[in-house]
């Protein structure tokens, strides 16, 4: 069964450093998403991406965050200057169509900011 | 109001019992209601989903009951097994920009005792 692949599985970084979280969505999917889950809390929407541009972003997704699809397969989330409160699980998801019924989530990257 | 309220926060059930998790929403723009199962260290995995024009959907031991007038929906797990022990999230999908955003409940940690 096709998977959304995320790397690394765990990243530890110092406060103020830049991090890039990587995702390989399912190959024929057209919509891409990032969500995050702070430990013990609910999963929260960050951003959606379609046709090489951001479709929608949440209030969490401020100027410190950016997304990119640098080639035909990768989808990245960059946090420019990490804060302690950015520590969370970050999930990438993709879907073939606009509707949510095709959403597939990756296993996540656990980001720890120290 | 883009919130989905989920209860209970945790649930302990004996093997063979019925697990029931409830969710409620306010926004009538939500157009799709999935349930996700999440094991520790993994991403949310789609379990079962329903559209608001259907009152019930059953897949194996899992059933969603949907009450559109009350804006409530619930997940029933029949003959609960220890392997069902996981965190369950209800979610609601809403068109946003050019894509679809998922709004999650806070999750229910289900423990099924042998």
mmCIF file with all atom_site columns, C-alpha atoms in Angstrom:
data_model
loop_
_atom_site.group_PDB
_atom_site.id
_atom_site.type_symbol
_atom_site.label_atom_id
_atom_site.label_alt_id
_atom_site.label_comp_id
_atom_site.label_asym_id
_atom_site.label_entity_id
_atom_site.label_seq_id
_atom_site.pdbx_PDB_ins_code
_atom_site.Cartn_x
_atom_site.Cartn_y
_atom_site.Cartn_z
_atom_site.occupancy
_atom_site.B_iso_or_equiv
_atom_site.pdbx_formal_charge
_atom_site.auth_seq_id
_atom_site.auth_comp_id
_atom_site.auth_asym_id
_atom_site.auth_atom_id
_atom_site.pdbx_PDB_model_num
ATOM 1   C CA . UNK A 1 1   ? 0.000   0.000  0.000  1.00 0.00 ? 1   UNK A CA 1
ATOM 2   C CA . UNK A 1 2   ? 1.388   3.444  -0.904 1.00 0.00 ? 2   UNK A CA 1
ATOM 3   C CA . UNK A 1 3   ? 2.811   5.425  1.996  1.00 0.00 ? 3   UNK A CA 1
ATOM 4   C CA . UNK A 1 4   ? 3.698   8.974  2.890  1.00 0.00 ? 4   UNK A CA 1
ATOM 5   C CA . UNK A 1 5   ? 7.318   8.894  4.023  1.00 0.00 ? 5   UNK A CA 1
ATOM 6   C CA . UNK A 1 6   ? 8.756   11.386 6.480  1.00 0.00 ? 6   UNK A CA 1
ATOM 7   C CA . UNK A 1 7   ? 12.369  11.961 7.471  1.00 0.00 ? 7   UNK A CA 1
ATOM 8   C CA . UNK A 1 8   ? 13.917  12.185 9.939  1.00 0.00 ? 8   UNK A CA 1
ATOM 9   C CA . UNK A 1 9   ? 11.761  10.350 12.450 1.00 0.00 ? 9   UNK A CA 1
ATOM 10  C CA . UNK A 1 10  ? 13.258  12.381 15.292 1.00 0.00 ? 10  UNK A CA 1
ATOM 11  C CA . UNK A 1 11  ? 15.175  15.644 15.199 1.00 0.00 ? 11  UNK A CA 1
ATOM 12  C CA . UNK A 1 12  ? 16.705  17.511 18.097 1.00 0.00 ? 12  UNK A CA 1
ATOM 13  C CA . UNK A 1 13  ? 17.723  21.098 17.500 1.00 0.00 ? 13  UNK A CA 1
ATOM 14  C CA . UNK A 1 14  ? 18.848  24.074 19.495 1.00 0.00 ? 14  UNK A CA 1
ATOM 15  C CA . UNK A 1 15  ? 16.536  27.033 19.944 1.00 0.00 ? 15  UNK A CA 1
ATOM 16  C CA . UNK A 1 16  ? 17.078  29.568 17.175 1.00 0.00 ? 16  UNK A CA 1
ATOM 17  C CA . UNK A 1 17  ? 18.325  27.047 14.644 1.00 0.00 ? 17  UNK A CA 1
ATOM 18  C CA . UNK A 1 18  ? 16.670  26.336 11.312 1.00 0.00 ? 18  UNK A CA 1
ATOM 19  C CA . UNK A 1 19  ? 15.182  22.913 10.663 1.00 0.00 ? 19  UNK A CA 1
ATOM 20  C CA . UNK A 1 20  ? 13.831  21.301 7.524  1.00 0.00 ? 20  UNK A CA 1
ATOM 21  C CA . UNK A 1 21  ? 11.386  18.448 7.811  1.00 0.00 ? 21  UNK A CA 1
ATOM 22  C CA . UNK A 1 22  ? 11.067  16.288 4.738  1.00 0.00 ? 22  UNK A CA 1
ATOM 23  C CA . UNK A 1 23  ? 8.173   14.365 3.283  1.00 0.00 ? 23  UNK A CA 1
ATOM 24  C CA . UNK A 1 24  ? 7.679   12.221 0.211  1.00 0.00 ? 24  UNK A CA 1
ATOM 25  C CA . UNK A 1 25  ? 3.943   12.201 -0.546 1.00 0.00 ? 25  UNK A CA 1
ATOM 26  C CA . UNK A 1 26  ? 2.211   9.429  -2.446 1.00 0.00 ? 26  UNK A CA 1
ATOM 27  C CA . UNK A 1 27  ? 3.248   9.802  -6.069 1.00 0.00 ? 27  UNK A CA 1
ATOM 28  C CA . UNK A 1 28  ? -0.090  10.519 -7.756 1.00 0.00 ? 28  UNK A CA 1
ATOM 29  C CA . UNK A 1 29  ? -1.388  12.802 -5.009 1.00 0.00 ? 29  UNK A CA 1
ATOM 30  C CA . UNK A 1 30  ? -1.900  16.468 -5.774 1.00 0.00 ? 30  UNK A CA 1
ATOM 31  C CA . UNK A 1 31  ? -2.694  18.046 -2.410 1.00 0.00 ? 31  UNK A CA 1
ATOM 32  C CA . UNK A 1 32  ? -0.161  18.240 0.392  1.00 0.00 ? 32  UNK A CA 1
ATOM 33  C CA . UNK A 1 33  ? -0.514  19.184 4.017  1.00 0.00 ? 33  UNK A CA 1
ATOM 34  C CA . UNK A 1 34  ? 1.389   19.691 7.227  1.00 0.00 ? 34  UNK A CA 1
ATOM 35  C CA . UNK A 1 35  ? -0.192  19.137 10.620 1.00 0.00 ? 35  UNK A CA 1
ATOM 36  C CA . UNK A 1 36  ? 1.369   19.166 14.045 1.00 0.00 ? 36  UNK A CA 1
ATOM 37  C CA . UNK A 1 37  ? 0.581   17.511 17.346 1.00 0.00 ? 37  UNK A CA 1
ATOM 38  C CA . UNK A 1 38  ? 2.009   18.863 20.564 1.00 0.00 ? 38  UNK A CA 1
ATOM 39  C CA . UNK A 1 39  ? 2.551   16.001 23.014 1.00 0.00 ? 39  UNK A CA 1
ATOM 40  C CA . UNK A 1 40  ? -0.756  14.774 24.424 1.00 0.00 ? 40  UNK A CA 1
ATOM 41  C CA . UNK A 1 41  ? -2.829  17.264 22.462 1.00 0.00 ? 41  UNK A CA 1
ATOM 42  C CA . UNK A 1 42  ? -4.916  17.195 19.316 1.00 0.00 ? 42  UNK A CA 1
ATOM 43  C CA . UNK A 1 43  ? -3.642  17.253 15.771 1.00 0.00 ? 43  UNK A CA 1
ATOM 44  C CA . UNK A 1 44  ? -3.689  20.798 14.345 1.00 0.00 ? 44  UNK A CA 1
ATOM 45  C CA . UNK A 1 45  ? -3.696  21.984 10.747 1.00 0.00 ? 45  UNK A CA 1
ATOM 46  C CA . UNK A 1 46  ? -0.722  24.068 9.666  1.00 0.00 ? 46  UNK A CA 1
ATOM 47  C CA . UNK A 1 47  ? -0.833  24.479 5.905  1.00 0.00 ? 47  UNK A CA 1
ATOM 48  C CA . UNK A 1 48  ? -2.160  23.054 2.664  1.00 0.00 ? 48  UNK A CA 1
ATOM 49  C CA . UNK A 1 49  ? -0.341  23.188 -0.663 1.00 0.00 ? 49  UNK A CA 1
ATOM 50  C CA . UNK A 1 50  ? -1.624  22.640 -4.169 1.00 0.00 ? 50  UNK A CA 1
ATOM 51  C CA . UNK A 1 51  ? -0.341  23.477 -7.629 1.00 0.00 ? 51  UNK A CA 1
ATOM 52  C CA . UNK A 1 52  ? 2.943   24.729 -6.214 1.00 0.00 ? 52  UNK A CA 1
ATOM 53  C CA . UNK A 1 53  ? 1.431   27.267 -3.899 1.00 0.00 ? 53  UNK A CA 1
ATOM 54  C CA . UNK A 1 54  ? -0.072  27.528 -0.439 1.00 0.00 ? 54  UNK A CA 1
ATOM 55  C CA . UNK A 1 55  ? -3.846  27.053 -0.515 1.00 0.00 ? 55  UNK A CA 1
ATOM 56  C CA . UNK A 1 56  ? -4.520  27.786 3.106  1.00 0.00 ? 56  UNK A CA 1
ATOM 57  C CA . UNK A 1 57  ? -2.552  28.317 6.307  1.00 0.00 ? 57  UNK A CA 1
ATOM 58  C CA . UNK A 1 58  ? -3.462  28.498 9.957  1.00 0.00 ? 58  UNK A CA 1
ATOM 59  C CA . UNK A 1 59  ? -2.596  31.222 12.437 1.00 0.00 ? 59  UNK A CA 1
ATOM 60  C CA . UNK A 1 60  ? 0.162   28.914 13.735 1.00 0.00 ? 60  UNK A CA 1
ATOM 61  C CA . UNK A 1 61  ? 1.890   29.082 10.351 1.00 0.00 ? 61  UNK A CA 1
ATOM 62  C CA . UNK A 1 62  ? 3.601   32.446 10.788 1.00 0.00 ? 62  UNK A CA 1
ATOM 63  C CA . UNK A 1 63  ? 6.592   33.969 9.003  1.00 0.00 ? 63  UNK A CA 1
ATOM 64  C CA . UNK A 1 64  ? 8.943   31.490 10.680 1.00 0.00 ? 64  UNK A CA 1
ATOM 65  C CA . UNK A 1 65  ? 7.393   28.673 8.662  1.00 0.00 ? 65  UNK A CA 1
ATOM 66  C CA . UNK A 1 66  ? 7.655   27.970 4.964  1.00 0.00 ? 66  UNK A CA 1
ATOM 67  C CA . UNK A 1 67  ? 6.871   25.045 2.677  1.00 0.00 ? 67  UNK A CA 1
ATOM 68  C CA . UNK A 1 68  ? 8.355   24.021 -0.590 1.00 0.00 ? 68  UNK A CA 1
ATOM 69  C CA . UNK A 1 69  ? 8.068   21.326 -3.196 1.00 0.00 ? 69  UNK A CA 1
ATOM 70  C CA . UNK A 1 70  ? 11.623  21.549 -4.540 1.00 0.00 ? 70  UNK A CA 1
ATOM 71  C CA . UNK A 1 71  ? 11.260  18.703 -7.037 1.00 0.00 ? 71  UNK A CA 1
ATOM 72  C CA . UNK A 1 72  ? 8.594   16.300 -8.220 1.00 0.00 ? 72  UNK A CA 1
ATOM 73  C CA . UNK A 1 73  ? 8.669   14.111 -5.148 1.00 0.00 ? 73  UNK A CA 1
ATOM 74  C CA . UNK A 1 74  ? 9.634   15.981 -1.972 1.00 0.00 ? 74  UNK A CA 1
ATOM 75  C CA . UNK A 1 75  ? 7.558   18.329 0.153  1.00 0.00 ? 75  UNK A CA 1
ATOM 76  C CA . UNK A 1 76  ? 9.378   20.188 2.909  1.00 0.00 ? 76  UNK A CA 1
ATOM 77  C CA . UNK A 1 77  ? 8.497   22.243 5.955  1.00 0.00 ? 77  UNK A CA 1
ATOM 78  C CA . UNK A 1 78  ? 11.112  24.737 7.091  1.00 0.00 ? 78  UNK A CA 1
ATOM 79  C CA . UNK A 1 79  ? 11.115  26.428 10.466 1.00 0.00 ? 79  UNK A CA 1
ATOM 80  C CA . UNK A 1 80  ? 13.483  29.363 10.225 1.00 0.00 ? 80  UNK A CA 1
ATOM 81  C CA . UNK A 1 81  ? 14.312  30.040 13.870 1.00 0.00 ? 81  UNK A CA 1
ATOM 82  C CA . UNK A 1 82  ? 12.972  27.359 16.170 1.00 0.00 ? 82  UNK A CA 1
ATOM 83  C CA . UNK A 1 83  ? 11.387  28.114 19.535 1.00 0.00 ? 83  UNK A CA 1
ATOM 84  C CA . UNK A 1 84  ? 10.847  25.786 22.467 1.00 0.00 ? 84  UNK A CA 1
ATOM 85  C CA . UNK A 1 85  ? 7.108   25.770 21.729 1.00 0.00 ? 85  UNK A CA 1
ATOM 86  C CA . UNK A 1 86  ? 7.765   24.351 18.252 1.00 0.00 ? 86  UNK A CA 1
ATOM 87  C CA . UNK A 1 87  ? 8.519   21.009 19.908 1.00 0.00 ? 87  UNK A CA 1
ATOM 88  C CA . UNK A 1 88  ? 5.869   18.650 18.549 1.00 0.00 ? 88  UNK A CA 1
ATOM 89  C CA . UNK A 1 89  ? 5.175   15.798 16.172 1.00 0.00 ? 89  UNK A CA 1
ATOM 90  C CA . UNK A 1 90  ? 4.870   17.098 12.640 1.00 0.00 ? 90  UNK A CA 1
ATOM 91  C CA . UNK A 1 91  ? 2.766   15.066 10.247 1.00 0.00 ? 91  UNK A CA 1
ATOM 92  C CA . UNK A 1 92  ? 2.788   15.356 6.504  1.00 0.00 ? 92  UNK A CA 1
ATOM 93  C CA . UNK A 1 93  ? -0.301  14.227 4.605  1.00 0.00 ? 93  UNK A CA 1
ATOM 94  C CA . UNK A 1 94  ? -1.285  14.003 0.979  1.00 0.00 ? 94  UNK A CA 1
ATOM 95  C CA . UNK A 1 95  ? -4.483  13.389 -0.933 1.00 0.00 ? 95  UNK A CA 1
ATOM 96  C CA . UNK A 1 96  ? -5.231  12.693 -4.597 1.00 0.00 ? 96  UNK A CA 1
ATOM 97  C CA . UNK A 1 97  ? -8.220  14.992 -4.787 1.00 0.00 ? 97  UNK A CA 1
ATOM 98  C CA . UNK A 1 98  ? -9.494  18.031 -2.953 1.00 0.00 ? 98  UNK A CA 1
ATOM 99  C CA . UNK A 1 99  ? -11.700 16.057 -0.561 1.00 0.00 ? 99  UNK A CA 1
ATOM 100 C CA . UNK A 1 100 ? -10.450 14.753 2.763  1.00 0.00 ? 100 UNK A CA 1
ATOM 101 C CA . UNK A 1 101 ? -11.475 11.188 2.049  1.00 0.00 ? 101 UNK A CA 1
ATOM 102 C CA . UNK A 1 102 ? -8.168  10.488 0.336  1.00 0.00 ? 102 UNK A CA 1
ATOM 103 C CA . UNK A 1 103 ? -5.944  11.861 3.096  1.00 0.00 ? 103 UNK A CA 1
ATOM 104 C CA . UNK A 1 104 ? -2.965  9.674  4.005  1.00 0.00 ? 104 UNK A CA 1
ATOM 105 C CA . UNK A 1 105 ? -0.731  10.701 6.892  1.00 0.00 ? 105 UNK A CA 1
ATOM 106 C CA . UNK A 1 106 ? 2.942   9.924  7.331  1.00 0.00 ? 106 UNK A CA 1
ATOM 107 C CA . UNK A 1 107 ? 4.378   8.536  10.554 1.00 0.00 ? 107 UNK A CA 1
ATOM 108 C CA . UNK A 1 108 ? 5.614   11.945 11.607 1.00 0.00 ? 108 UNK A CA 1
ATOM 109 C CA . UNK A 1 109 ? 8.806   13.682 12.650 1.00 0.00 ? 109 UNK A CA 1
ATOM 110 C CA . UNK A 1 110 ? 9.249   14.305 16.350 1.00 0.00 ? 110 UNK A CA 1
ATOM 111 C CA . UNK A 1 111 ? 10.919  17.713 16.676 1.00 0.00 ? 111 UNK A CA 1
ATOM 112 C CA . UNK A 1 112 ? 12.521  18.522 20.002 1.00 0.00 ? 112 UNK A CA 1
ATOM 113 C CA . UNK A 1 113 ? 13.805  22.054 20.502 1.00 0.00 ? 113 UNK A CA 1
ATOM 114 C CA . UNK A 1 114 ? 16.238  22.417 23.401 1.00 0.00 ? 114 UNK A CA 1
ATOM 115 C CA . UNK B 2 1   ? -16.922 27.876 15.154 1.00 0.00 ? 1   UNK B CA 1
ATOM 116 C CA . UNK B 2 2   ? -14.363 25.425 13.824 1.00 0.00 ? 2   UNK B CA 1
ATOM 117 C CA . UNK B 2 3   ? -14.161 23.093 16.787 1.00 0.00 ? 3   UNK B CA 1
ATOM 118 C CA . UNK B 2 4   ? -14.910 19.448 17.265 1.00 0.00 ? 4   UNK B CA 1
ATOM 119 C CA . UNK B 2 5   ? -15.555 18.384 20.850 1.00 0.00 ? 5   UNK B CA 1
ATOM 120 C CA . UNK B 2 6   ? -14.713 14.794 21.732 1.00 0.00 ? 6   UNK B CA 1
ATOM 121 C CA . UNK B 2 7   ? -15.477 12.720 24.813 1.00 0.00 ? 7   UNK B CA 1
ATOM 122 C CA . UNK B 2 8   ? -14.455 10.874 26.856 1.00 0.00 ? 8   UNK B CA 1
ATOM 123 C CA . UNK B 2 9   ? -10.775 11.725 27.150 1.00 0.00 ? 9   UNK B CA 1
ATOM 124 C CA . UNK B 2 10  ? -9.999  8.140  28.140 1.00 0.00 ? 10  UNK B CA 1
ATOM 125 C CA . UNK B 2 11  ? -11.927 4.902  28.119 1.00 0.00 ? 11  UNK B CA 1
ATOM 126 C CA . UNK B 2 12  ? -11.249 1.479  29.610 1.00 0.00 ? 12  UNK B CA 1
ATOM 127 C CA . UNK B 2 13  ? -13.221 -1.463 28.279 1.00 0.00 ? 13  UNK B CA 1
ATOM 128 C CA . UNK B 2 14  ? -13.061 -5.187 28.857 1.00 0.00 ? 14  UNK B CA 1
ATOM 129 C CA . UNK B 2 15  ? -12.307 -7.474 25.958 1.00 0.00 ? 15  UNK B CA 1
ATOM 130 C CA . UNK B 2 16  ? -15.509 -8.229 24.084 1.00 0.00 ? 16  UNK B CA 1
ATOM 131 C CA . UNK B 2 17  ? -17.215 -5.058 25.288 1.00 0.00 ? 17  UNK B CA 1
ATOM 132 C CA . UNK B 2 18  ? -18.499 -2.104 23.308 1.00 0.00 ? 18  UNK B CA 1
ATOM 133 C CA . UNK B 2 19  ? -16.437 1.095  23.130 1.00 0.00 ? 19  UNK B CA 1
ATOM 134 C CA . UNK B 2 20  ? -18.330 4.295  22.418 1.00 0.00 ? 20  UNK B CA 1
ATOM 135 C CA . UNK B 2 21  ? -16.711 7.634  21.659 1.00 0.00 ? 21  UNK B CA 1
ATOM 136 C CA . UNK B 2 22  ? -18.738 10.767 21.038 1.00 0.00 ? 22  UNK B CA 1
ATOM 137 C CA . UNK B 2 23  ? -18.099 13.944 19.100 1.00 0.00 ? 23  UNK B CA 1
ATOM 138 C CA . UNK B 2 24  ? -20.013 17.159 18.529 1.00 0.00 ? 24  UNK B CA 1
ATOM 139 C CA . UNK B 2 25  ? -19.574 20.074 16.157 1.00 0.00 ? 25  UNK B CA 1
ATOM 140 C CA . UNK B 2 26  ? -21.126 23.477 15.457 1.00 0.00 ? 26  UNK B CA 1
ATOM 141 C CA . UNK B 2 27  ? -20.135 24.431 11.942 1.00 0.00 ? 27  UNK B CA 1
ATOM 142 C CA . UNK B 2 28  ? -22.601 23.167 9.335  1.00 0.00 ? 28  UNK B CA 1
ATOM 143 C CA . UNK B 2 29  ? -19.986 23.752 6.617  1.00 0.00 ? 29  UNK B CA 1
ATOM 144 C CA . UNK B 2 30  ? -18.233 20.539 7.692  1.00 0.00 ? 30  UNK B CA 1
ATOM 145 C CA . UNK B 2 31  ? -18.859 18.032 4.920  1.00 0.00 ? 31  UNK B CA 1
ATOM 146 C CA . UNK B 2 32  ? -17.050 14.846 5.878  1.00 0.00 ? 32  UNK B CA 1
ATOM 147 C CA . UNK B 2 33  ? -16.466 13.178 9.229  1.00 0.00 ? 33  UNK B CA 1
ATOM 148 C CA . UNK B 2 34  ? -13.593 10.687 9.523  1.00 0.00 ? 34  UNK B CA 1
ATOM 149 C CA . UNK B 2 35  ? -12.335 8.769  12.521 1.00 0.00 ? 35  UNK B CA 1
ATOM 150 C CA . UNK B 2 36  ? -8.626  8.161  12.898 1.00 0.00 ? 36  UNK B CA 1
ATOM 151 C CA . UNK B 2 37  ? -6.786  5.565  14.939 1.00 0.00 ? 37  UNK B CA 1
ATOM 152 C CA . UNK B 2 38  ? -3.333  6.407  16.203 1.00 0.00 ? 38  UNK B CA 1
ATOM 153 C CA . UNK B 2 39  ? -0.816  4.079  17.807 1.00 0.00 ? 39  UNK B CA 1
ATOM 154 C CA . UNK B 2 40  ? 2.134   5.515  19.782 1.00 0.00 ? 40  UNK B CA 1
ATOM 155 C CA . UNK B 2 41  ? 4.824   6.897  17.505 1.00 0.00 ? 41  UNK B CA 1
ATOM 156 C CA . UNK B 2 42  ? 2.663   6.584  14.402 1.00 0.00 ? 42  UNK B CA 1
ATOM 157 C CA . UNK B 2 43  ? 0.588   8.953  12.329 1.00 0.00 ? 43  UNK B CA 1
ATOM 158 C CA . UNK B 2 44  ? -3.207  8.975  12.359 1.00 0.00 ? 44  UNK B CA 1
ATOM 159 C CA . UNK B 2 45  ? -4.654  6.227  10.177 1.00 0.00 ? 45  UNK B CA 1
ATOM 160 C CA . UNK B 2 46  ? -8.132  6.496  8.692  1.00 0.00 ? 46  UNK B CA 1
ATOM 161 C CA . UNK B 2 47  ? -10.469 4.024  10.336 1.00 0.00 ? 47  UNK B CA 1
ATOM 162 C CA . UNK B 2 48  ? -13.897 4.849  8.976  1.00 0.00 ? 48  UNK B CA 1
ATOM 163 C CA . UNK B 2 49  ? -15.659 7.962  7.695  1.00 0.00 ? 49  UNK B CA 1
ATOM 164 C CA . UNK B 2 50  ? -19.134 9.244  6.960  1.00 0.00 ? 50  UNK B CA 1
ATOM 165 C CA . UNK B 2 51  ? -20.802 12.016 4.989  1.00 0.00 ? 51  UNK B CA 1
ATOM 166 C CA . UNK B 2 52  ? -23.583 14.080 6.589  1.00 0.00 ? 52  UNK B CA 1
ATOM 167 C CA . UNK B 2 53  ? -26.298 12.707 4.305  1.00 0.00 ? 53  UNK B CA 1
ATOM 168 C CA . UNK B 2 54  ? -25.911 9.241  5.867  1.00 0.00 ? 54  UNK B CA 1
ATOM 169 C CA . UNK B 2 55  ? -27.039 8.349  9.399  1.00 0.00 ? 55  UNK B CA 1
ATOM 170 C CA . UNK B 2 56  ? -24.961 5.245  9.928  1.00 0.00 ? 56  UNK B CA 1
ATOM 171 C CA . UNK B 2 57  ? -21.990 3.471  8.403  1.00 0.00 ? 57  UNK B CA 1
ATOM 172 C CA . UNK B 2 58  ? -20.657 0.101  9.432  1.00 0.00 ? 58  UNK B CA 1
ATOM 173 C CA . UNK B 2 59  ? -17.348 -1.508 8.550  1.00 0.00 ? 59  UNK B CA 1
ATOM 174 C CA . UNK B 2 60  ? -16.682 -4.744 10.351 1.00 0.00 ? 60  UNK B CA 1
ATOM 175 C CA . UNK B 2 61  ? -16.683 -4.094 14.101 1.00 0.00 ? 61  UNK B CA 1
ATOM 176 C CA . UNK B 2 62  ? -16.656 -0.301 13.627 1.00 0.00 ? 62  UNK B CA 1
ATOM 177 C CA . UNK B 2 63  ? -19.817 1.771  13.235 1.00 0.00 ? 63  UNK B CA 1
ATOM 178 C CA . UNK B 2 64  ? -20.314 5.514  12.920 1.00 0.00 ? 64  UNK B CA 1
ATOM 179 C CA . UNK B 2 65  ? -23.674 6.914  13.985 1.00 0.00 ? 65  UNK B CA 1
ATOM 180 C CA . UNK B 2 66  ? -24.392 10.400 12.690 1.00 0.00 ? 66  UNK B CA 1
ATOM 181 C CA . UNK B 2 67  ? -27.118 12.760 13.928 1.00 0.00 ? 67  UNK B CA 1
ATOM 182 C CA . UNK B 2 68  ? -27.176 15.765 11.633 1.00 0.00 ? 68  UNK B CA 1
ATOM 183 C CA . UNK B 2 69  ? -29.875 17.683 13.519 1.00 0.00 ? 69  UNK B CA 1
ATOM 184 C CA . UNK B 2 70  ? -28.012 17.315 16.812 1.00 0.00 ? 70  UNK B CA 1
ATOM 185 C CA . UNK B 2 71  ? -24.623 17.902 15.139 1.00 0.00 ? 71  UNK B CA 1
ATOM 186 C CA . UNK B 2 72  ? -23.239 14.827 16.841 1.00 0.00 ? 72  UNK B CA 1
ATOM 187 C CA . UNK B 2 73  ? -21.529 11.684 15.686 1.00 0.00 ? 73  UNK B CA 1
ATOM 188 C CA . UNK B 2 74  ? -20.118 8.697  17.466 1.00 0.00 ? 74  UNK B CA 1
ATOM 189 C CA . UNK B 2 75  ? -17.868 5.706  16.953 1.00 0.00 ? 75  UNK B CA 1
ATOM 190 C CA . UNK B 2 76  ? -18.908 2.314  18.242 1.00 0.00 ? 76  UNK B CA 1
ATOM 191 C CA . UNK B 2 77  ? -16.387 -0.491 18.443 1.00 0.00 ? 77  UNK B CA 1
ATOM 192 C CA . UNK B 2 78  ? -18.119 -3.823 18.909 1.00 0.00 ? 78  UNK B CA 1
ATOM 193 C CA . UNK B 2 79  ? -16.387 -6.835 20.462 1.00 0.00 ? 79  UNK B CA 1
ATOM 194 C CA . UNK B 2 80  ? -13.452 -4.620 21.505 1.00 0.00 ? 80  UNK B CA 1
ATOM 195 C CA . UNK B 2 81  ? -10.057 -6.344 21.421 1.00 0.00 ? 81  UNK B CA 1
ATOM 196 C CA . UNK B 2 82  ? -6.744  -5.551 23.153 1.00 0.00 ? 82  UNK B CA 1
ATOM 197 C CA . UNK B 2 83  ? -5.320  -4.738 19.705 1.00 0.00 ? 83  UNK B CA 1
ATOM 198 C CA . UNK B 2 84  ? -7.855  -1.881 19.496 1.00 0.00 ? 84  UNK B CA 1
ATOM 199 C CA . UNK B 2 85  ? -6.022  -0.111 22.326 1.00 0.00 ? 85  UNK B CA 1
ATOM 200 C CA . UNK B 2 86  ? -4.985  3.186  20.752 1.00 0.00 ? 86  UNK B CA 1
ATOM 201 C CA . UNK B 2 87  ? -5.936  6.847  20.646 1.00 0.00 ? 87  UNK B CA 1
ATOM 202 C CA . UNK B 2 88  ? -8.970  7.640  18.528 1.00 0.00 ? 88  UNK B CA 1
ATOM 203 C CA . UNK B 2 89  ? -9.593  11.036 16.982 1.00 0.00 ? 89  UNK B CA 1
ATOM 204 C CA . UNK B 2 90  ? -12.774 12.227 15.412 1.00 0.00 ? 90  UNK B CA 1
ATOM 205 C CA . UNK B 2 91  ? -12.361 14.886 12.778 1.00 0.00 ? 91  UNK B CA 1
ATOM 206 C CA . UNK B 2 92  ? -14.416 17.066 10.498 1.00 0.00 ? 92  UNK B CA 1
ATOM 207 C CA . UNK B 2 93  ? -13.436 18.290 7.085  1.00 0.00 ? 93  UNK B CA 1
ATOM 208 C CA . UNK B 2 94  ? -14.126 21.758 5.781  1.00 0.00 ? 94  UNK B CA 1
ATOM 209 C CA . UNK B 2 95  ? -13.370 23.262 2.372  1.00 0.00 ? 95  UNK B CA 1
ATOM 210 C CA . UNK B 2 96  ? -10.779 25.963 2.896  1.00 0.00 ? 96  UNK B CA 1
ATOM 211 C CA . UNK B 2 97  ? -9.148  27.930 0.132  1.00 0.00 ? 97  UNK B CA 1
ATOM 212 C CA . UNK B 2 98  ? -8.517  25.514 -2.695 1.00 0.00 ? 98  UNK B CA 1
ATOM 213 C CA . UNK B 2 99  ? -8.184  22.453 -0.504 1.00 0.00 ? 99  UNK B CA 1
ATOM 214 C CA . UNK B 2 100 ? -9.757  20.655 2.412  1.00 0.00 ? 100 UNK B CA 1
ATOM 215 C CA . UNK B 2 101 ? -8.763  21.114 6.040  1.00 0.00 ? 101 UNK B CA 1
ATOM 216 C CA . UNK B 2 102 ? -9.296  18.606 8.847  1.00 0.00 ? 102 UNK B CA 1
ATOM 217 C CA . UNK B 2 103 ? -10.315 19.802 12.295 1.00 0.00 ? 103 UNK B CA 1
ATOM 218 C CA . UNK B 2 104 ? -9.570  17.195 14.943 1.00 0.00 ? 104 UNK B CA 1
ATOM 219 C CA . UNK B 2 105 ? -11.092 16.446 18.305 1.00 0.00 ? 105 UNK B CA 1
ATOM 220 C CA . UNK B 2 106 ? -8.775  16.143 21.294 1.00 0.00 ? 106 UNK B CA 1
ATOM 221 C CA . UNK B 2 107 ? -8.655  12.364 21.151 1.00 0.00 ? 107 UNK B CA 1
ATOM 222 C CA . UNK B 2 108 ? -9.775  9.434  23.280 1.00 0.00 ? 108 UNK B CA 1
ATOM 223 C CA . UNK B 2 109 ? -7.262  7.008  24.680 1.00 0.00 ? 109 UNK B CA 1
ATOM 224 C CA . UNK B 2 110 ? -8.890  3.583  24.563 1.00 0.00 ? 110 UNK B CA 1
ATOM 225 C CA . UNK B 2 111 ? -7.550  0.727  26.653 1.00 0.00 ? 111 UNK B CA 1
ATOM 226 C CA . UNK B 2 112 ? -9.048  -2.714 26.138 1.00 0.00 ? 112 UNK B CA 1
ATOM 227 C CA . UNK B 2 113 ? -8.188  -5.068 28.962 1.00 0.00 ? 113 UNK B CA 1
ATOM 228 C CA . UNK B 2 114 ? -7.738  -8.767 28.186 1.00 0.00 ? 114 UNK B CA 1
#
